Amino acid sequence: MAAAGTCGTGTRSTGSMVAAASTNNVTSFQRRGPRASGADSGCSRLVSIAGTRPSVRNGQLLVSTGLPALDQLLGGGLAVGTVLLIEEDKYNIYSPLLFKYFLAEGIVSGHALLVASAKEDPADILQKLPAPLIDDSYKKECDEDVCSHKMEPDIKMKIAWRYQLLPKMEAGPVSSSRFGHYYDISKRIPQELIETSKWHGFFLPEKISSAFNVESCSLTPGYMKLLQFIQNIIYKEGFDGSNPQKKQKNILRIGIQNLGSPLWGDDICCTENCDTSHSLTKFLYILRGLLRTSLSACIITMPTHLIQNKAVIARVTNLSDTVVGLESFIGSEKETNPLYKDYHGLIHIRQIPRLNNLIYDISDVKDLAFKLKKKLFTIERKFAVKKTPYLRRLQTLKNIYGENCQLGDMICCPKIKVCLSNKEFIQSFNV
């Protein structure tokens, strides 16, 4: 080849090299050796693991959370070796969906699973995972949703034309083999995928006995058993990043449900000054140490709204790499507020990881809302377009007429005339 001749002798002229390279349609500048020739497969510069991709920001290996919109908000995905903490909503309706998305993505990507729960058998959790959607099915769902939500021109909210072109956070997949998949929550994952997957279950009532005693340790028996179980799986199955793996490398996805609840033997949610206040934080500290030296990623759902000690919540947040909070409108005043009528709750990105640093990043995206459709769970950013006019005019009324002023009131006075309705605001100031 021209490249070999150029690097070997170096006697050809520049013109002959260019002509030879153009004739063979290859560049004359190639690395010489086994890597260029591909004779030694063990000398590959980049190890490829299914269902992963490197971060464009820092090169960190990423896995998908199972929700492409959330991946986008977290900087491309969940970094391997980190903890994703999901702050459960008040009635624990929507947080299990994110938990199941994470596990379903692991099965579809061929990753190993470790499911831990004190409430539900891990085998039952896997049976309730959503089914993956192919590209055509997802596009059909999007088209049906757009058609069902069309509004008449005379009642459509009038906003600036530049805001009408803003896209939602959700975007359709390019191919079924892309990073991150979409799932149909109305259907269950095929049994064949579960049977071919490799998973490990930790069901607390079966793993711990009443005779189990902890000596000179601040961890509760449930937390200690779980840490031992995770450590054994990481080391025995070859997910330890510090030791070379003999078999093909893979990712371990760890899912822990309702951590910190009384079901785990932790009374941190029952009283403000509990005896085991450091048990949860110590568990997270040890867990994160295990993850840092292994090819694994962990998702934890926690009822932080039940923890009365705010200092414990702050420590839990600092010991987590990524923190996402869910705020449901069920049972709150926002459920009947016209401002939130198109959504089921808010999603808060508390922090995103900045690895190998002492501080963490805070997301600059604040106007996020989620919607649970018939088959899809979506995250949207267009919430800010509707939120700003409502709150601005409502705050104006409250400044004049007090905090008891509510949406839907019709107020007329010589200087201000404001009409609050579900679809449109009409405001005129004669000041």
Short mmCIF file of C-alpha atoms in Angstrom, two decimals:
data_model
loop_
_atom_site.label_atom_id
_atom_site.label_comp_id
_atom_site.label_asym_id
_atom_site.label_seq_id
_atom_site.Cartn_x
_atom_site.Cartn_y
_atom_site.Cartn_z
CA MET A 1 0.00 0.00 0.00
CA ALA A 2 1.04 3.61 -0.41
CA ALA A 3 1.04 4.20 3.34
CA ALA A 4 3.37 1.29 3.98
CA GLY A 5 5.77 2.40 1.26
CA THR A 6 5.87 5.95 2.57
CA CYS A 7 6.57 4.97 6.17
CA GLY A 8 9.02 2.21 5.23
CA THR A 9 11.60 3.77 2.94
CA GLY A 10 10.75 7.40 2.60
CA THR A 11 12.33 7.55 -0.90
CA ARG A 12 9.22 8.52 -2.87
CA SER A 13 8.60 12.10 -3.84
CA THR A 14 5.71 14.11 -2.44
CA GLY A 15 3.87 14.05 -5.77
CA SER A 16 4.09 10.28 -6.09
CA MET A 17 2.81 9.80 -2.56
CA VAL A 18 -0.24 11.98 -3.14
CA ALA A 19 -0.96 10.26 -6.45
CA ALA A 20 -0.67 6.82 -4.92
CA ALA A 21 -2.87 7.77 -1.99
CA SER A 22 -5.56 9.19 -4.24
CA THR A 23 -5.43 6.11 -6.46
CA ASN A 24 -6.06 3.72 -3.58
CA ASN A 25 -8.50 6.11 -1.83
CA VAL A 26 -6.55 5.91 1.44
CA THR A 27 -4.57 8.48 3.34
CA SER A 28 -0.80 8.33 3.28
CA PHE A 29 -0.65 9.10 6.99
CA GLN A 30 -1.44 5.95 8.99
CA ARG A 31 -0.09 4.50 12.16
CA ARG A 32 2.30 1.64 11.50
CA GLY A 33 2.07 -1.48 13.67
CA PRO A 34 -0.38 -4.09 14.90
CA ARG A 35 -3.03 -1.50 15.79
CA ALA A 36 -3.23 -0.23 12.22
CA SER A 37 -3.22 -3.68 10.69
CA GLY A 38 -5.65 -5.13 13.24
CA ALA A 39 -3.56 -8.29 13.67
CA ASP A 40 -3.64 -8.07 17.45
CA SER A 41 -7.20 -7.62 18.66
CA GLY A 42 -6.04 -7.19 22.24
CA CYS A 43 -4.37 -3.87 21.42
CA SER A 44 -7.60 -1.97 20.77
CA ARG A 45 -7.43 1.55 22.11
CA LEU A 46 -11.07 1.73 23.19
CA VAL A 47 -12.97 -1.04 24.92
CA SER A 48 -16.53 -1.13 23.67
CA ILE A 49 -19.28 -2.14 26.11
CA ALA A 50 -22.83 -2.55 24.87
CA GLY A 51 -25.24 0.12 26.06
CA THR A 52 -22.53 2.66 26.92
CA ARG A 53 -20.91 5.67 25.34
CA PRO A 54 -18.22 8.17 26.40
CA SER A 55 -19.21 11.59 27.59
CA VAL A 56 -18.49 14.42 25.17
CA ARG A 57 -17.60 16.62 28.15
CA ASN A 58 -15.00 14.57 30.02
CA GLY A 59 -14.80 11.17 28.35
CA GLN A 60 -16.46 9.45 31.31
CA LEU A 61 -18.27 6.22 30.42
CA LEU A 62 -22.04 6.75 30.47
CA VAL A 63 -25.09 4.50 30.63
CA SER A 64 -28.66 5.48 29.87
CA THR A 65 -31.22 5.94 32.63
CA GLY A 66 -33.90 4.46 30.37
CA LEU A 67 -35.42 7.90 29.82
CA PRO A 68 -33.64 9.79 27.00
CA ALA A 69 -35.02 13.12 28.18
CA LEU A 70 -33.45 12.59 31.61
CA ASP A 71 -30.19 11.54 29.96
CA GLN A 72 -30.11 14.85 28.16
CA LEU A 73 -30.64 16.76 31.40
CA LEU A 74 -27.85 14.86 33.15
CA GLY A 75 -25.29 15.66 30.48
CA GLY A 76 -25.74 12.64 28.24
CA GLY A 77 -26.48 9.87 30.73
CA LEU A 78 -25.52 8.44 34.10
CA ALA A 79 -21.78 8.11 34.65
CA VAL A 80 -20.49 4.64 35.47
CA GLY A 81 -19.38 4.44 39.10
CA THR A 82 -21.89 7.00 40.37
CA VAL A 83 -25.11 7.06 42.40
CA LEU A 84 -28.39 8.51 41.11
CA LEU A 85 -30.72 9.46 43.96
CA ILE A 86 -34.41 9.81 43.14
CA GLU A 87 -36.38 11.77 45.72
CA GLU A 88 -39.73 10.00 45.78
CA ASP A 89 -42.94 11.90 45.25
CA LYS A 90 -45.37 12.11 48.16
CA TYR A 91 -47.50 9.10 47.23
CA ASN A 92 -44.71 7.16 45.49
CA ILE A 93 -46.57 6.97 42.17
CA TYR A 94 -44.06 8.31 39.66
CA SER A 95 -40.68 7.48 41.21
CA PRO A 96 -41.17 3.71 40.64
CA LEU A 97 -41.46 4.47 36.91
CA LEU A 98 -37.94 5.92 36.78
CA PHE A 99 -36.73 2.94 38.78
CA LYS A 100 -38.28 0.52 36.27
CA TYR A 101 -36.99 2.48 33.28
CA PHE A 102 -33.45 2.10 34.62
CA LEU A 103 -33.81 -1.66 35.05
CA ALA A 104 -35.56 -2.17 31.70
CA GLU A 105 -32.78 -0.31 29.92
CA GLY A 106 -30.31 -2.67 31.54
CA ILE A 107 -32.12 -5.75 30.24
CA VAL A 108 -32.41 -4.35 26.71
CA SER A 109 -28.72 -3.35 26.70
CA GLY A 110 -27.59 -6.74 27.99
CA HIS A 111 -26.31 -5.45 31.35
CA ALA A 112 -26.38 -7.42 34.58
CA LEU A 113 -28.90 -6.31 37.21
CA LEU A 114 -28.90 -6.23 41.00
CA VAL A 115 -32.33 -5.39 42.39
CA ALA A 116 -32.71 -4.72 46.12
CA SER A 117 -36.00 -4.08 47.88
CA ALA A 118 -37.53 -4.43 51.32
CA LYS A 119 -41.11 -4.15 50.10
CA GLU A 120 -41.47 -6.16 46.90
CA ASP A 121 -39.79 -9.31 45.64
CA PRO A 122 -37.21 -8.41 42.94
CA ALA A 123 -38.62 -11.17 40.70
CA ASP A 124 -42.02 -9.44 40.80
CA ILE A 125 -40.41 -6.09 40.01
CA LEU A 126 -38.81 -7.48 36.87
CA GLN A 127 -42.13 -8.89 35.71
CA LYS A 128 -43.64 -5.37 35.82
CA LEU A 129 -40.97 -3.65 33.74
CA PRO A 130 -42.23 -1.72 30.68
CA ALA A 131 -41.85 -3.12 27.18
CA PRO A 132 -39.38 -1.45 24.79
CA LEU A 133 -40.75 0.54 21.88
CA ILE A 134 -39.36 0.28 18.37
CA ASP A 135 -38.90 3.39 16.29
CA ASP A 136 -42.13 3.14 14.30
CA SER A 137 -44.19 2.54 17.42
CA TYR A 138 -42.73 5.57 19.14
CA LYS A 139 -43.37 7.84 16.16
CA LYS A 140 -46.96 6.59 16.01
CA GLU A 141 -47.47 7.39 19.67
CA CYS A 142 -46.07 10.88 19.18
CA ASP A 143 -48.34 11.50 16.20
CA GLU A 144 -51.41 10.34 18.11
CA ASP A 145 -50.53 12.55 21.03
CA VAL A 146 -50.10 15.61 18.82
CA CYS A 147 -53.46 15.00 17.15
CA SER A 148 -55.27 14.54 20.45
CA HIS A 149 -53.90 17.77 21.90
CA LYS A 150 -54.64 20.13 19.00
CA MET A 151 -56.40 23.32 20.09
CA GLU A 152 -58.66 25.65 18.18
CA PRO A 153 -56.97 28.80 16.88
CA ASP A 154 -59.33 31.12 18.76
CA ILE A 155 -58.61 29.60 22.18
CA LYS A 156 -54.91 28.81 21.70
CA MET A 157 -52.59 30.65 24.03
CA LYS A 158 -51.04 33.63 22.29
CA ILE A 159 -47.28 33.66 22.85
CA ALA A 160 -44.34 35.07 20.95
CA TRP A 161 -43.63 33.25 17.71
CA ARG A 162 -40.10 32.38 18.83
CA TYR A 163 -41.47 30.43 21.80
CA GLN A 164 -43.78 28.37 19.60
CA LEU A 165 -40.72 26.88 17.89
CA LEU A 166 -39.14 25.65 21.12
CA PRO A 167 -38.91 21.82 21.12
CA LYS A 168 -39.85 19.53 23.96
CA MET A 169 -37.20 17.61 25.86
CA GLU A 170 -38.39 14.36 24.28
CA ALA A 171 -37.03 13.50 20.84
CA GLY A 172 -37.73 10.46 18.75
CA PRO A 173 -35.10 7.76 18.46
CA VAL A 174 -33.08 7.36 15.29
CA SER A 175 -32.72 3.59 15.48
CA SER A 176 -33.49 0.79 17.87
CA SER A 177 -29.78 0.30 18.50
CA ARG A 178 -29.19 3.86 19.68
CA PHE A 179 -28.05 4.86 23.17
CA GLY A 180 -31.18 4.83 25.30
CA HIS A 181 -34.57 3.39 24.39
CA TYR A 182 -38.22 4.28 24.80
CA TYR A 183 -40.71 2.12 26.66
CA ASP A 184 -44.44 1.47 26.68
CA ILE A 185 -45.66 1.54 30.29
CA SER A 186 -48.98 -0.04 29.29
CA LYS A 187 -47.23 -3.28 28.27
CA ARG A 188 -44.90 -5.65 30.09
CA ILE A 189 -41.42 -6.56 28.95
CA PRO A 190 -41.31 -9.89 27.05
CA GLN A 191 -40.60 -12.89 29.23
CA GLU A 192 -37.89 -14.03 26.83
CA LEU A 193 -35.79 -10.95 27.61
CA ILE A 194 -36.04 -11.56 31.35
CA GLU A 195 -35.08 -15.21 30.99
CA THR A 196 -32.01 -14.41 28.90
CA SER A 197 -30.85 -11.62 31.22
CA LYS A 198 -28.58 -12.06 34.21
CA TRP A 199 -29.87 -10.56 37.42
CA HIS A 200 -29.45 -10.87 41.18
CA GLY A 201 -32.19 -10.19 43.70
CA PHE A 202 -31.97 -8.98 47.29
CA PHE A 203 -35.25 -9.24 49.16
CA LEU A 204 -34.68 -8.05 52.73
CA PRO A 205 -37.21 -10.31 54.52
CA GLU A 206 -35.49 -13.35 53.01
CA LYS A 207 -31.91 -12.19 53.56
CA ILE A 208 -32.07 -11.22 57.20
CA SER A 209 -33.26 -13.10 60.28
CA SER A 210 -34.37 -11.85 63.66
CA ALA A 211 -31.34 -13.54 65.27
CA PHE A 212 -28.89 -11.48 63.21
CA ASN A 213 -26.79 -9.31 65.51
CA VAL A 214 -24.49 -6.43 64.61
CA GLU A 215 -21.44 -6.02 66.82
CA SER A 216 -19.74 -2.65 67.19
CA CYS A 217 -21.13 -1.27 63.93
CA SER A 218 -23.33 1.75 63.30
CA LEU A 219 -25.01 0.12 60.30
CA THR A 220 -28.43 -1.47 60.61
CA PRO A 221 -28.59 -5.21 59.87
CA GLY A 222 -30.39 -4.56 56.58
CA TYR A 223 -27.78 -2.11 55.33
CA MET A 224 -24.92 -4.37 56.33
CA LYS A 225 -26.40 -7.40 54.58
CA LEU A 226 -27.01 -5.37 51.43
CA LEU A 227 -23.47 -4.01 51.34
CA GLN A 228 -22.06 -7.51 51.73
CA PHE A 229 -24.32 -8.76 48.94
CA ILE A 230 -23.29 -5.96 46.56
CA GLN A 231 -19.61 -6.44 47.34
CA ASN A 232 -19.78 -10.17 46.68
CA ILE A 233 -21.48 -9.68 43.33
CA ILE A 234 -18.97 -7.03 42.23
CA TYR A 235 -15.94 -9.12 43.12
CA LYS A 236 -17.17 -12.60 42.18
CA GLU A 237 -18.79 -11.61 38.89
CA GLY A 238 -15.76 -9.62 37.76
CA PHE A 239 -17.17 -6.09 37.86
CA ASP A 240 -14.27 -4.88 39.97
CA GLY A 241 -12.48 -2.33 37.83
CA SER A 242 -9.19 -2.70 39.71
CA ASN A 243 -8.77 -6.33 38.65
CA PRO A 244 -8.53 -7.50 35.02
CA GLN A 245 -11.57 -9.41 33.83
CA LYS A 246 -11.07 -12.66 31.98
CA LYS A 247 -14.42 -12.53 30.24
CA GLN A 248 -15.98 -9.77 28.19
CA LYS A 249 -16.59 -6.64 30.21
CA ASN A 250 -20.11 -5.67 31.15
CA ILE A 251 -21.97 -3.16 33.31
CA LEU A 252 -23.70 -3.93 36.61
CA ARG A 253 -26.86 -1.90 37.19
CA ILE A 254 -27.83 -1.67 40.87
CA GLY A 255 -31.34 -0.63 41.85
CA ILE A 256 -32.28 -0.02 45.51
CA GLN A 257 -35.90 0.77 46.27
CA ASN A 258 -37.28 2.84 49.18
CA LEU A 259 -33.93 3.15 50.93
CA GLY A 260 -34.20 4.89 54.29
CA SER A 261 -37.80 3.83 54.88
CA PRO A 262 -38.83 1.93 58.05
CA LEU A 263 -39.00 -1.24 55.93
CA TRP A 264 -35.20 -1.26 55.95
CA GLY A 265 -35.14 -1.12 59.75
CA ASP A 266 -34.22 2.55 59.72
CA ASP A 267 -36.13 4.90 62.02
CA ILE A 268 -34.76 8.03 60.38
CA CYS A 269 -38.23 8.79 58.99
CA CYS A 270 -39.97 8.28 62.35
CA THR A 271 -38.19 10.75 64.60
CA GLU A 272 -35.92 13.73 64.23
CA ASN A 273 -33.27 12.53 66.68
CA CYS A 274 -32.99 8.79 65.95
CA ASP A 275 -30.32 6.44 67.17
CA THR A 276 -29.40 5.33 63.65
CA SER A 277 -29.05 8.78 62.10
CA HIS A 278 -25.57 7.95 60.79
CA SER A 279 -26.49 4.50 59.49
CA LEU A 280 -27.92 5.76 56.19
CA THR A 281 -25.09 8.19 55.49
CA LYS A 282 -22.46 5.58 56.31
CA PHE A 283 -24.17 3.11 53.97
CA LEU A 284 -24.06 5.63 51.11
CA TYR A 285 -20.41 6.43 51.84
CA ILE A 286 -19.37 2.76 51.65
CA LEU A 287 -21.58 2.12 48.62
CA ARG A 288 -20.07 4.98 46.66
CA GLY A 289 -16.61 3.63 47.42
CA LEU A 290 -17.59 0.27 45.93
CA LEU A 291 -19.01 1.91 42.83
CA ARG A 292 -15.95 4.08 42.20
CA THR A 293 -13.76 1.00 41.65
CA SER A 294 -16.20 -1.04 39.59
CA LEU A 295 -18.07 -1.03 36.29
CA SER A 296 -21.42 -0.37 37.92
CA ALA A 297 -24.06 2.33 38.24
CA CYS A 298 -26.68 2.64 40.96
CA ILE A 299 -30.13 4.18 41.24
CA ILE A 300 -31.73 4.72 44.66
CA THR A 301 -35.26 5.85 45.44
CA MET A 302 -35.66 7.47 48.85
CA PRO A 303 -38.67 9.04 50.64
CA THR A 304 -36.81 12.22 51.56
CA HIS A 305 -40.08 14.01 52.30
CA LEU A 306 -40.48 11.74 55.36
CA ILE A 307 -37.04 12.51 56.79
CA GLN A 308 -37.58 15.12 59.49
CA ASN A 309 -33.94 15.97 60.12
CA LYS A 310 -32.89 18.41 57.43
CA ALA A 311 -29.22 17.96 58.26
CA VAL A 312 -29.50 14.28 57.32
CA ILE A 313 -31.06 15.21 53.99
CA ALA A 314 -28.15 17.56 53.28
CA ARG A 315 -25.62 14.83 54.05
CA VAL A 316 -27.49 12.32 51.89
CA THR A 317 -27.46 14.79 49.01
CA ASN A 318 -23.72 15.38 49.37
CA LEU A 319 -23.04 11.64 49.40
CA SER A 320 -24.98 11.17 46.14
CA ASP A 321 -23.56 12.09 42.76
CA THR A 322 -26.79 12.95 40.95
CA VAL A 323 -29.99 13.99 42.71
CA VAL A 324 -33.37 14.24 40.97
CA GLY A 325 -36.53 15.19 42.87
CA LEU A 326 -40.10 14.47 41.83
CA GLU A 327 -42.96 16.70 43.00
CA SER A 328 -46.42 15.33 42.32
CA PHE A 329 -49.48 17.55 42.07
CA ILE A 330 -51.72 14.90 43.67
CA GLY A 331 -53.16 16.14 46.94
CA SER A 332 -51.74 19.65 46.57
CA GLU A 333 -53.22 22.99 45.55
CA LYS A 334 -51.40 22.78 42.24
CA GLU A 335 -53.66 19.89 41.20
CA THR A 336 -56.58 22.30 40.61
CA ASN A 337 -54.45 25.23 39.49
CA PRO A 338 -55.00 26.06 35.80
CA LEU A 339 -51.31 26.83 35.56
CA TYR A 340 -50.43 23.15 35.92
CA LYS A 341 -53.41 21.57 34.20
CA ASP A 342 -51.33 20.01 31.40
CA TYR A 343 -48.87 18.28 33.72
CA HIS A 344 -48.78 15.78 36.55
CA GLY A 345 -45.84 17.15 38.46
CA LEU A 346 -42.50 18.92 38.51
CA ILE A 347 -39.04 17.42 38.22
CA HIS A 348 -36.13 19.09 39.98
CA ILE A 349 -32.50 18.46 39.03
CA ARG A 350 -30.91 19.08 42.43
CA GLN A 351 -27.34 18.36 41.42
CA ILE A 352 -25.31 16.73 38.67
CA PRO A 353 -21.89 15.16 39.24
CA ARG A 354 -18.57 16.84 38.73
CA LEU A 355 -16.29 13.85 39.11
CA ASN A 356 -12.84 14.13 40.72
CA ASN A 357 -13.84 17.43 42.33
CA LEU A 358 -14.94 18.44 45.81
CA ILE A 359 -17.97 20.34 44.57
CA TYR A 360 -20.87 19.42 42.34
CA ASP A 361 -22.65 21.15 39.49
CA ILE A 362 -26.12 22.63 39.73
CA SER A 363 -28.31 22.42 36.66
CA ASP A 364 -29.33 25.74 35.17
CA VAL A 365 -32.59 24.24 33.87
CA LYS A 366 -35.34 25.00 36.38
CA ASP A 367 -38.56 24.98 34.35
CA LEU A 368 -39.18 21.24 34.03
CA ALA A 369 -42.47 19.39 34.29
CA PHE A 370 -43.41 15.78 33.63
CA LYS A 371 -46.51 14.27 32.13
CA LEU A 372 -47.70 10.68 32.33
CA LYS A 373 -49.43 9.81 29.09
CA LYS A 374 -51.20 6.60 28.22
CA LYS A 375 -47.99 4.85 27.23
CA LEU A 376 -45.16 7.30 27.78
CA PHE A 377 -43.59 9.30 30.59
CA THR A 378 -42.39 12.61 29.16
CA ILE A 379 -40.39 15.57 30.44
CA GLU A 380 -41.04 18.99 28.93
CA ARG A 381 -39.36 22.37 29.07
CA LYS A 382 -42.18 24.37 27.52
CA PHE A 383 -43.53 24.77 31.01
CA ALA A 384 -41.70 28.07 31.42
CA VAL A 385 -43.61 29.62 28.51
CA LYS A 386 -46.90 29.13 30.34
CA LYS A 387 -45.56 29.69 33.82
CA THR A 388 -44.09 33.16 33.46
CA PRO A 389 -47.21 35.16 32.43
CA TYR A 390 -49.40 33.44 35.00
CA LEU A 391 -47.13 34.00 37.96
CA ARG A 392 -46.25 37.53 36.95
CA ARG A 393 -49.87 38.65 36.80
CA LEU A 394 -50.83 36.66 39.87
CA GLN A 395 -48.03 38.28 41.85
CA THR A 396 -49.23 41.70 40.71
CA LEU A 397 -52.70 40.96 42.10
CA LYS A 398 -51.30 39.64 45.37
CA ASN A 399 -49.20 42.78 45.83
CA ILE A 400 -52.34 44.90 45.50
CA TYR A 401 -55.12 42.80 47.02
CA GLY A 402 -53.17 40.54 49.41
CA GLU A 403 -52.14 36.91 49.48
CA ASN A 404 -55.74 35.63 49.39
CA CYS A 405 -56.11 36.51 45.73
CA GLN A 406 -56.58 33.33 43.65
CA LEU A 407 -56.65 32.41 39.97
CA GLY A 408 -60.02 32.75 38.33
CA ASP A 409 -60.91 36.01 40.07
CA MET A 410 -62.23 38.89 37.99
CA ILE A 411 -60.96 42.20 39.31
CA CYS A 412 -61.90 45.58 37.95
CA CYS A 413 -60.81 48.92 39.26
CA PRO A 414 -60.20 52.37 37.72
CA LYS A 415 -56.49 51.76 37.28
CA ILE A 416 -56.17 48.01 36.69
CA LYS A 417 -58.29 45.56 34.76
CA VAL A 418 -57.10 41.97 34.83
CA CYS A 419 -58.95 38.92 33.56
CA LEU A 420 -57.65 35.52 34.67
CA SER A 421 -58.88 32.49 32.73
CA ASN A 422 -57.69 29.03 31.85
CA LYS A 423 -56.64 29.85 28.31
CA GLU A 424 -55.64 33.48 28.02
CA PHE A 425 -54.78 36.59 30.01
CA ILE A 426 -56.06 40.03 29.05
CA GLN A 427 -54.37 42.84 30.92
CA SER A 428 -54.52 46.60 30.56
CA PHE A 429 -52.85 49.11 32.83
CA ASN A 430 -54.05 52.73 32.99
CA VAL A 431 -51.50 53.98 35.47
#
